Short mmCIF file of C-alpha atoms in Angstrom, two decimals:
data_model
loop_
_atom_site.label_atom_id
_atom_site.label_comp_id
_atom_site.label_asym_id
_atom_site.label_seq_id
_atom_site.Cartn_x
_atom_site.Cartn_y
_atom_site.Cartn_z
CA MET A 201 0.00 0.00 0.00
CA ASP A 202 1.23 3.50 -0.86
CA THR A 203 2.02 5.57 2.18
CA CYS A 204 2.41 9.29 2.52
CA ARG A 205 2.05 11.97 5.12
CA THR A 206 -1.00 11.34 7.31
CA PRO A 207 -3.27 14.03 8.76
CA ALA A 208 -1.81 15.87 11.73
CA ASN A 209 -4.63 14.76 14.02
CA ALA A 210 -4.37 11.12 12.98
CA SER A 211 -1.34 10.19 15.09
CA LYS A 212 -3.24 7.22 16.53
CA CYS A 213 -3.11 5.57 13.09
CA SER A 214 -0.15 3.37 12.43
CA GLY A 215 1.17 2.52 9.00
CA ASN A 216 -2.05 2.21 7.03
CA THR A 217 -2.91 5.68 5.74
CA MET A 218 -6.40 4.73 4.61
CA GLU A 219 -7.53 3.65 8.09
CA CYS A 220 -6.87 7.17 9.39
CA PHE A 221 -9.84 8.41 7.33
CA MET A 222 -12.33 5.75 8.45
CA VAL A 223 -13.96 7.98 11.02
CA LEU A 224 -17.21 6.08 11.67
CA SER A 225 -16.46 4.30 14.94
CA THR A 226 -19.83 2.77 15.91
CA GLN A 227 -22.13 0.32 14.19
CA ALA A 228 -25.04 2.77 14.49
CA GLN A 229 -23.10 5.42 12.54
CA LYS A 230 -22.25 2.93 9.79
CA ILE A 231 -25.86 1.72 9.54
CA SER A 232 -27.11 5.32 9.38
CA ILE A 233 -24.70 6.19 6.57
CA GLY A 234 -25.60 2.99 4.73
CA ILE A 235 -29.34 3.71 4.95
CA LEU A 236 -28.95 7.35 3.84
CA CYS A 237 -26.75 6.42 0.89
CA GLY A 238 -28.99 3.53 -0.12
CA LEU A 239 -32.19 5.58 0.07
CA PHE A 240 -30.88 8.75 -1.58
CA GLY A 241 -28.88 6.82 -4.17
CA THR A 242 -31.77 4.57 -5.23
CA MET A 243 -34.23 7.46 -5.50
CA CYS A 244 -31.67 9.58 -7.37
CA VAL A 245 -30.97 6.88 -9.99
CA PHE A 246 -34.70 6.18 -10.48
CA GLU A 247 -35.76 9.85 -10.77
CA ASN A 248 -32.94 10.93 -13.06
CA SER A 249 -33.29 7.83 -15.26
CA LEU A 250 -36.96 8.72 -15.65
CA VAL A 251 -36.01 12.27 -16.65
CA LEU A 252 -33.55 10.99 -19.26
CA TYR A 253 -36.19 8.64 -20.66
CA LEU A 254 -38.77 11.44 -20.88
CA ILE A 255 -36.31 13.74 -22.65
CA PHE A 256 -34.89 11.34 -25.22
CA SER A 257 -38.16 9.49 -25.92
CA SER A 258 -39.83 12.73 -27.04
CA PRO A 259 -38.48 14.15 -30.35
CA GLY A 260 -39.93 17.60 -29.64
CA ILE A 261 -38.30 17.87 -26.22
CA ARG A 262 -34.83 16.53 -26.99
CA LYS A 263 -34.33 19.09 -29.77
CA LYS A 264 -34.45 22.00 -27.32
CA PRO A 265 -31.08 23.09 -25.84
CA SER A 266 -32.56 23.72 -22.39
CA TYR A 267 -33.59 20.07 -22.12
CA LEU A 268 -30.17 18.91 -23.29
CA PHE A 269 -28.73 20.73 -20.26
CA ILE A 270 -31.32 19.11 -17.98
CA GLY A 271 -30.41 15.75 -19.54
CA SER A 272 -26.73 16.40 -18.79
CA LEU A 273 -27.69 17.28 -15.21
CA ALA A 274 -29.64 14.02 -14.88
CA LEU A 275 -26.78 11.95 -16.33
CA ALA A 276 -24.25 13.59 -14.00
CA ASP A 277 -26.48 12.96 -11.00
CA ILE A 278 -26.91 9.28 -11.95
CA LEU A 279 -23.14 8.80 -12.24
CA ALA A 280 -22.56 10.74 -9.01
CA SER A 281 -25.05 8.56 -7.15
CA ILE A 282 -23.67 5.24 -8.38
CA ILE A 283 -19.97 6.05 -7.94
CA PHE A 284 -20.41 7.96 -4.68
CA VAL A 285 -22.63 5.37 -2.98
CA CYS A 286 -20.46 2.40 -4.02
CA SER A 287 -17.14 3.98 -3.02
CA PHE A 288 -18.44 5.81 0.08
CA VAL A 289 -20.25 2.80 1.58
CA ASN A 290 -17.38 0.46 0.68
CA PHE A 291 -14.90 2.75 2.45
CA HIS A 292 -16.80 4.06 5.48
CA VAL A 293 -19.24 1.21 6.20
CA PHE A 294 -17.30 -1.91 5.16
CA ASN A 295 -13.88 -0.32 5.86
CA GLU A 296 -12.40 -1.72 2.67
CA ALA A 297 -8.84 -0.40 2.37
CA GLY A 298 -7.20 -3.13 0.32
CA PHE A 299 -7.05 -1.16 -2.94
CA SER A 300 -4.11 0.90 -4.14
CA LYS A 301 -3.63 4.65 -4.19
CA GLU A 302 -4.36 4.73 -7.93
CA VAL A 303 -7.66 2.88 -7.53
CA PHE A 304 -8.77 5.19 -4.72
CA LEU A 305 -7.85 8.33 -6.69
CA LEU A 306 -9.66 6.92 -9.73
CA GLN A 307 -12.82 6.49 -7.63
CA LEU A 308 -12.40 9.97 -6.17
CA GLY A 309 -11.90 11.36 -9.68
CA GLY A 310 -15.15 9.73 -10.80
CA VAL A 311 -17.05 11.26 -7.86
CA ASN A 312 -15.49 14.71 -8.45
CA THR A 313 -16.17 14.54 -12.20
CA SER A 314 -19.84 13.67 -11.76
CA PHE A 315 -20.54 16.18 -8.98
CA SER A 316 -18.62 18.92 -10.84
CA ALA A 317 -20.52 18.09 -14.04
CA SER A 318 -23.77 18.29 -12.07
CA LEU A 319 -22.94 21.79 -10.84
CA SER A 320 -21.68 22.81 -14.28
CA SER A 321 -24.92 21.57 -15.86
CA LEU A 322 -26.79 23.72 -13.34
CA LEU A 323 -24.65 26.63 -14.50
CA LEU A 324 -25.50 25.98 -18.19
CA THR A 325 -29.17 25.75 -17.25
CA ALA A 326 -28.84 29.06 -15.39
CA LEU A 327 -27.12 30.71 -18.37
CA ASP A 328 -29.77 29.30 -20.72
CA ARG A 329 -32.55 30.86 -18.66
CA TYR A 330 -30.52 34.04 -18.28
CA LEU A 331 -30.37 34.40 -22.08
CA SER A 332 -34.03 33.47 -22.54
CA ILE A 333 -35.23 36.24 -20.23
CA SER A 334 -32.59 38.91 -20.89
CA ARG A 335 -32.43 38.56 -24.71
CA PRO A 336 -35.64 36.78 -25.74
CA SER A 337 -35.61 38.03 -29.35
CA GLU A 338 -32.08 36.68 -29.97
CA TYR A 339 -32.33 33.55 -27.83
CA LYS A 340 -32.89 31.05 -30.67
CA LEU A 341 -29.96 32.48 -32.61
CA LEU A 342 -27.62 32.50 -29.62
CA MET A 343 -28.57 29.12 -28.13
CA THR A 344 -28.56 26.63 -31.00
CA LYS A 345 -28.48 22.86 -30.63
CA LYS A 346 -24.91 22.72 -31.98
CA ARG A 347 -23.69 25.28 -29.45
CA ALA A 348 -25.48 23.42 -26.67
CA TRP A 349 -23.71 20.15 -27.54
CA THR A 350 -20.37 21.99 -27.81
CA ALA A 351 -20.89 23.56 -24.38
CA LEU A 352 -21.71 20.16 -22.90
CA GLY A 353 -18.59 18.62 -24.45
CA VAL A 354 -16.37 21.37 -23.02
CA LEU A 355 -18.13 21.03 -19.66
CA TRP A 356 -17.54 17.29 -19.27
CA LEU A 357 -13.97 17.44 -20.58
CA THR A 358 -13.06 20.26 -18.20
CA CYS A 359 -14.63 18.53 -15.19
CA ALA A 360 -12.94 15.21 -15.98
CA THR A 361 -9.53 16.87 -16.46
CA ILE A 362 -9.70 18.80 -13.18
CA ALA A 363 -10.96 15.75 -11.27
CA CYS A 364 -8.19 13.47 -12.60
CA LEU A 365 -5.28 15.77 -11.69
CA PRO A 366 -4.55 13.89 -8.41
CA LEU A 367 -4.41 10.61 -10.34
CA LEU A 368 -2.06 12.21 -12.88
CA GLY A 369 0.41 13.25 -10.17
CA TRP A 370 -0.99 16.21 -8.23
CA ASN A 371 -1.17 14.32 -4.93
CA CYS A 372 0.71 14.56 -1.67
CA CYS A 373 2.48 11.20 -2.15
CA VAL A 374 4.18 12.23 -5.39
CA LEU A 375 4.85 15.82 -4.31
CA ASP A 376 5.65 14.93 -0.67
CA SER A 377 3.45 17.84 0.39
CA SER A 378 0.78 18.43 3.02
CA CYS A 379 -2.11 15.96 2.73
CA SER A 380 -5.75 16.81 3.21
CA GLU A 381 -7.36 15.82 6.50
CA LEU A 382 -10.55 14.75 4.72
CA PHE A 383 -9.35 12.74 1.70
CA PRO A 384 -6.49 10.20 1.49
CA PHE A 385 -3.58 11.12 -0.82
CA VAL A 386 -5.16 14.47 -1.79
CA ASP A 387 -2.86 17.49 -1.72
CA ASP A 388 -4.12 20.51 0.25
CA ASN A 389 -3.25 22.85 -2.63
CA TYR A 390 -5.30 20.75 -5.04
CA LEU A 391 -8.23 20.77 -2.62
CA SER A 392 -7.97 24.57 -2.39
CA SER A 393 -7.95 24.86 -6.19
CA TRP A 394 -10.95 22.53 -6.54
CA LEU A 395 -12.81 24.56 -3.91
CA CYS A 396 -12.12 27.75 -5.88
CA PHE A 397 -13.45 26.05 -9.03
CA VAL A 398 -16.67 25.00 -7.26
CA MET A 399 -17.08 28.44 -5.65
CA VAL A 400 -16.80 30.10 -9.08
CA LEU A 401 -19.46 27.73 -10.44
CA LEU A 402 -21.79 28.44 -7.51
CA GLY A 403 -21.16 32.19 -7.77
CA CYS A 404 -22.03 32.22 -11.48
CA ILE A 405 -25.16 30.13 -10.84
CA ILE A 406 -26.34 32.48 -8.09
CA TYR A 407 -25.59 35.58 -10.18
CA ALA A 408 -27.47 34.24 -13.23
CA TYR A 409 -30.49 33.16 -11.19
CA ALA A 410 -30.51 36.40 -9.21
CA HIS A 411 -30.66 38.31 -12.51
CA VAL A 412 -33.50 36.10 -13.74
CA LEU A 413 -35.38 36.65 -10.48
CA TRP A 414 -34.84 40.39 -10.76
CA ARG A 415 -36.16 40.44 -14.33
CA ALA A 416 -39.16 38.32 -13.35
CA ARG A 417 -39.98 40.62 -10.45
CA GLN A 418 -39.56 43.64 -12.72
CA HIS A 419 -41.97 42.09 -15.23
CA VAL A 420 -44.55 41.31 -12.53
CA ALA A 421 -44.38 44.90 -11.24
CA TYR A 422 -44.87 46.19 -14.79
CA MET A 423 -47.87 43.95 -15.39
CA GLU A 424 -49.50 44.98 -12.10
CA LYS A 425 -49.49 48.58 -13.34
CA HIS A 426 -51.08 47.55 -16.65
CA GLN A 427 -53.89 45.24 -15.59
CA ALA A 428 -55.91 46.26 -18.63
CA GLN A 429 -53.55 44.32 -20.86
CA ALA A 430 -54.71 40.74 -20.75
CA GLY A 431 -54.29 37.54 -22.68
CA LYS A 432 -50.79 36.59 -23.69
CA GLN A 433 -49.03 39.05 -21.40
CA ASN A 434 -50.94 37.79 -18.35
CA THR A 435 -49.94 34.26 -19.28
CA ARG A 436 -46.33 35.41 -19.55
CA MET A 437 -46.60 37.03 -16.12
CA ARG A 438 -47.84 33.78 -14.58
CA MET A 439 -44.93 31.93 -16.22
CA ASP A 440 -42.46 34.46 -14.80
CA VAL A 441 -43.95 34.12 -11.32
CA MET A 442 -43.71 30.32 -11.55
CA LEU A 443 -40.15 30.62 -12.80
CA ALA A 444 -39.26 32.91 -9.90
CA LYS A 445 -40.70 30.44 -7.38
CA THR A 446 -38.79 27.59 -9.01
CA LEU A 447 -35.52 29.52 -8.88
CA VAL A 448 -36.00 30.37 -5.20
CA MET A 449 -36.35 26.64 -4.54
CA VAL A 450 -33.26 25.91 -6.65
CA LEU A 451 -31.05 28.37 -4.79
CA ALA A 452 -32.38 27.32 -1.37
CA VAL A 453 -31.73 23.60 -1.99
CA LEU A 454 -28.35 24.27 -3.61
CA VAL A 455 -27.07 26.38 -0.71
CA LEU A 456 -28.56 24.06 1.93
CA CYS A 457 -26.99 20.92 0.48
CA TRP A 458 -23.56 22.21 -0.54
CA SER A 459 -22.66 24.83 2.08
CA PRO A 460 -21.92 22.42 5.00
CA VAL A 461 -19.51 20.34 2.90
CA LEU A 462 -17.78 23.38 1.37
CA VAL A 463 -17.45 25.11 4.74
CA LEU A 464 -15.81 22.05 6.32
CA MET A 465 -13.52 21.57 3.30
CA THR A 466 -12.43 25.20 3.49
CA TYR A 467 -11.93 24.96 7.24
CA SER A 468 -9.76 21.83 6.80
CA VAL A 469 -7.41 23.73 4.49
CA PHE A 470 -6.64 26.38 7.11
CA SER A 471 -7.03 24.48 10.37
CA ARG A 472 -6.93 21.01 11.87
CA LEU A 473 -10.10 18.98 12.18
CA ASN A 474 -10.90 16.76 15.15
CA ASP A 475 -12.56 13.38 14.77
CA HIS A 476 -16.00 14.80 15.56
CA LEU A 477 -15.84 17.28 12.67
CA ARG A 478 -14.62 14.59 10.31
CA LYS A 479 -17.64 12.46 11.26
CA VAL A 480 -19.88 15.47 10.65
CA PHE A 481 -18.26 15.86 7.22
CA ALA A 482 -19.01 12.22 6.38
CA PHE A 483 -22.70 12.71 7.14
CA CYS A 484 -22.84 16.12 5.41
CA SER A 485 -21.43 14.52 2.25
CA THR A 486 -24.72 12.68 1.82
CA LEU A 487 -26.43 16.09 1.41
CA CYS A 488 -24.76 16.42 -2.01
CA LEU A 489 -26.48 13.14 -2.88
CA LEU A 490 -29.75 14.61 -1.60
CA ASN A 491 -29.26 17.58 -3.93
CA SER A 492 -28.88 15.19 -6.87
CA MET A 493 -32.12 13.51 -5.78
CA VAL A 494 -34.05 16.78 -5.57
CA ASN A 495 -32.71 18.22 -8.86
CA PRO A 496 -35.08 16.26 -11.17
CA ILE A 497 -38.10 17.27 -9.09
CA ILE A 498 -37.24 20.97 -9.25
CA TYR A 499 -35.92 21.20 -12.80
CA ALA A 500 -37.76 18.54 -14.70
CA LEU A 501 -41.08 17.69 -13.12
CA ARG A 502 -42.01 21.38 -12.77
CA SER A 503 -41.64 21.66 -16.55
CA LYS A 504 -45.04 21.49 -18.26
CA GLU A 505 -43.63 19.62 -21.27
CA LEU A 506 -41.89 16.94 -19.22
CA PHE A 507 -44.84 16.63 -16.86
CA SER A 508 -47.20 16.13 -19.82
CA SER A 509 -44.81 13.50 -21.21
CA LEU A 510 -44.77 11.80 -17.81
CA ARG A 511 -48.56 11.70 -17.73
CA ARG A 512 -48.62 10.13 -21.21
CA VAL A 513 -46.14 7.46 -20.09
CA PHE A 514 -48.22 6.61 -17.01
CA SER A 515 -51.43 6.57 -19.07
CA HIS A 516 -49.83 4.19 -21.58
CA PHE A 517 -48.59 1.98 -18.73
CA ARG A 518 -52.06 1.87 -17.14
CA ARG A 519 -53.65 0.93 -20.48
CA GLN A 520 -51.16 -1.90 -20.95
CA LEU A 521 -51.70 -3.09 -17.39
CA LYS A 522 -55.46 -3.01 -17.85
CA ALA A 523 -55.20 -4.89 -21.14
CA SER A 524 -53.01 -7.59 -19.54
CA GLU A 525 -55.55 -8.00 -16.71
CA GLU A 526 -58.48 -8.27 -19.11
CA SER A 527 -56.83 -10.69 -21.55
CA PRO A 528 -57.15 -13.82 -19.30
CA GLU A 529 -60.87 -13.08 -18.86
CA ALA A 530 -61.32 -12.71 -22.62
CA GLU A 531 -59.45 -15.95 -23.21
CA SER A 532 -61.57 -17.87 -20.67
CA THR A 533 -64.76 -16.48 -22.26
CA HIS A 534 -63.57 -17.61 -25.66
CA LYS A 535 -62.82 -21.13 -24.36
CA SER A 536 -66.23 -21.46 -22.68
CA SER A 537 -67.99 -20.43 -25.90
CA VAL A 538 -66.05 -23.07 -27.83
CA ILE A 539 -67.02 -25.77 -25.32
CA GLU A 540 -70.71 -24.80 -25.48
CA SER A 541 -70.68 -24.93 -29.24
#
């Protein structure tokens, strides 16, 4: 097993670097983490898979750039759930430490790639809505399907490159530098750089959504002064109000789920963490999984087009189920008529 400098507060660990980061000491803590990861992970995979199916099974929906970004968000959240749950439960619940440094950093890179891509997809969704409300007349020219696919390609490539830097050599074993107190083999300088990257993403998301909220509020105030104008403009006002409510939910959930983890990561860069805080960090990490579970509800199921598509799918499923239940009765009726004849 590769060894390198252990966390300063992990002096009780001897030899095995990985064991220093297994902070869940009681069976109750391990069971709690296992239940949270299993519940959030299962729901996240199911919900986001449903969103992907609704998007790519409808030709009219999958042609729109905004739904390509939501599809990217759903894909990132599925990958984040699968990789995070498998690696996190394997490490903290089953205390599996028999794999090499490269395998661990590969798993960590997969988690970082998927979570970073999830946040970046949120940013593209924010920019898409920013353009749609700030420059509505030019939106279709600015946001084409080709540009949307190009943006998604750059997004995933950038996230994967940044996430794989520790595997490529930017780790405290190769550099013989200060290791993070939260992640094995991770260099503190890399963690600081990744935090800056995530903070920039969150800042851009908040700025774009704040602008959209401001424009929506401005539009509502304008419409309240011109109540005589009805019809299409009133419909647009209701859409803006709904959009504003959706964005308030988005920002609230985003800040609630990510702030505890980011605060503890930032604190670990500048100060030492005791075992209690490291346990708190382990539990707070599941909030990022919760965010991935809530994303499809906020972004997708509040969309009228996707909700209508979902209703059609359920209606089709009910018809098939009803037909399968009625078919044995029809067959028995047919047999009895043959016997009578």
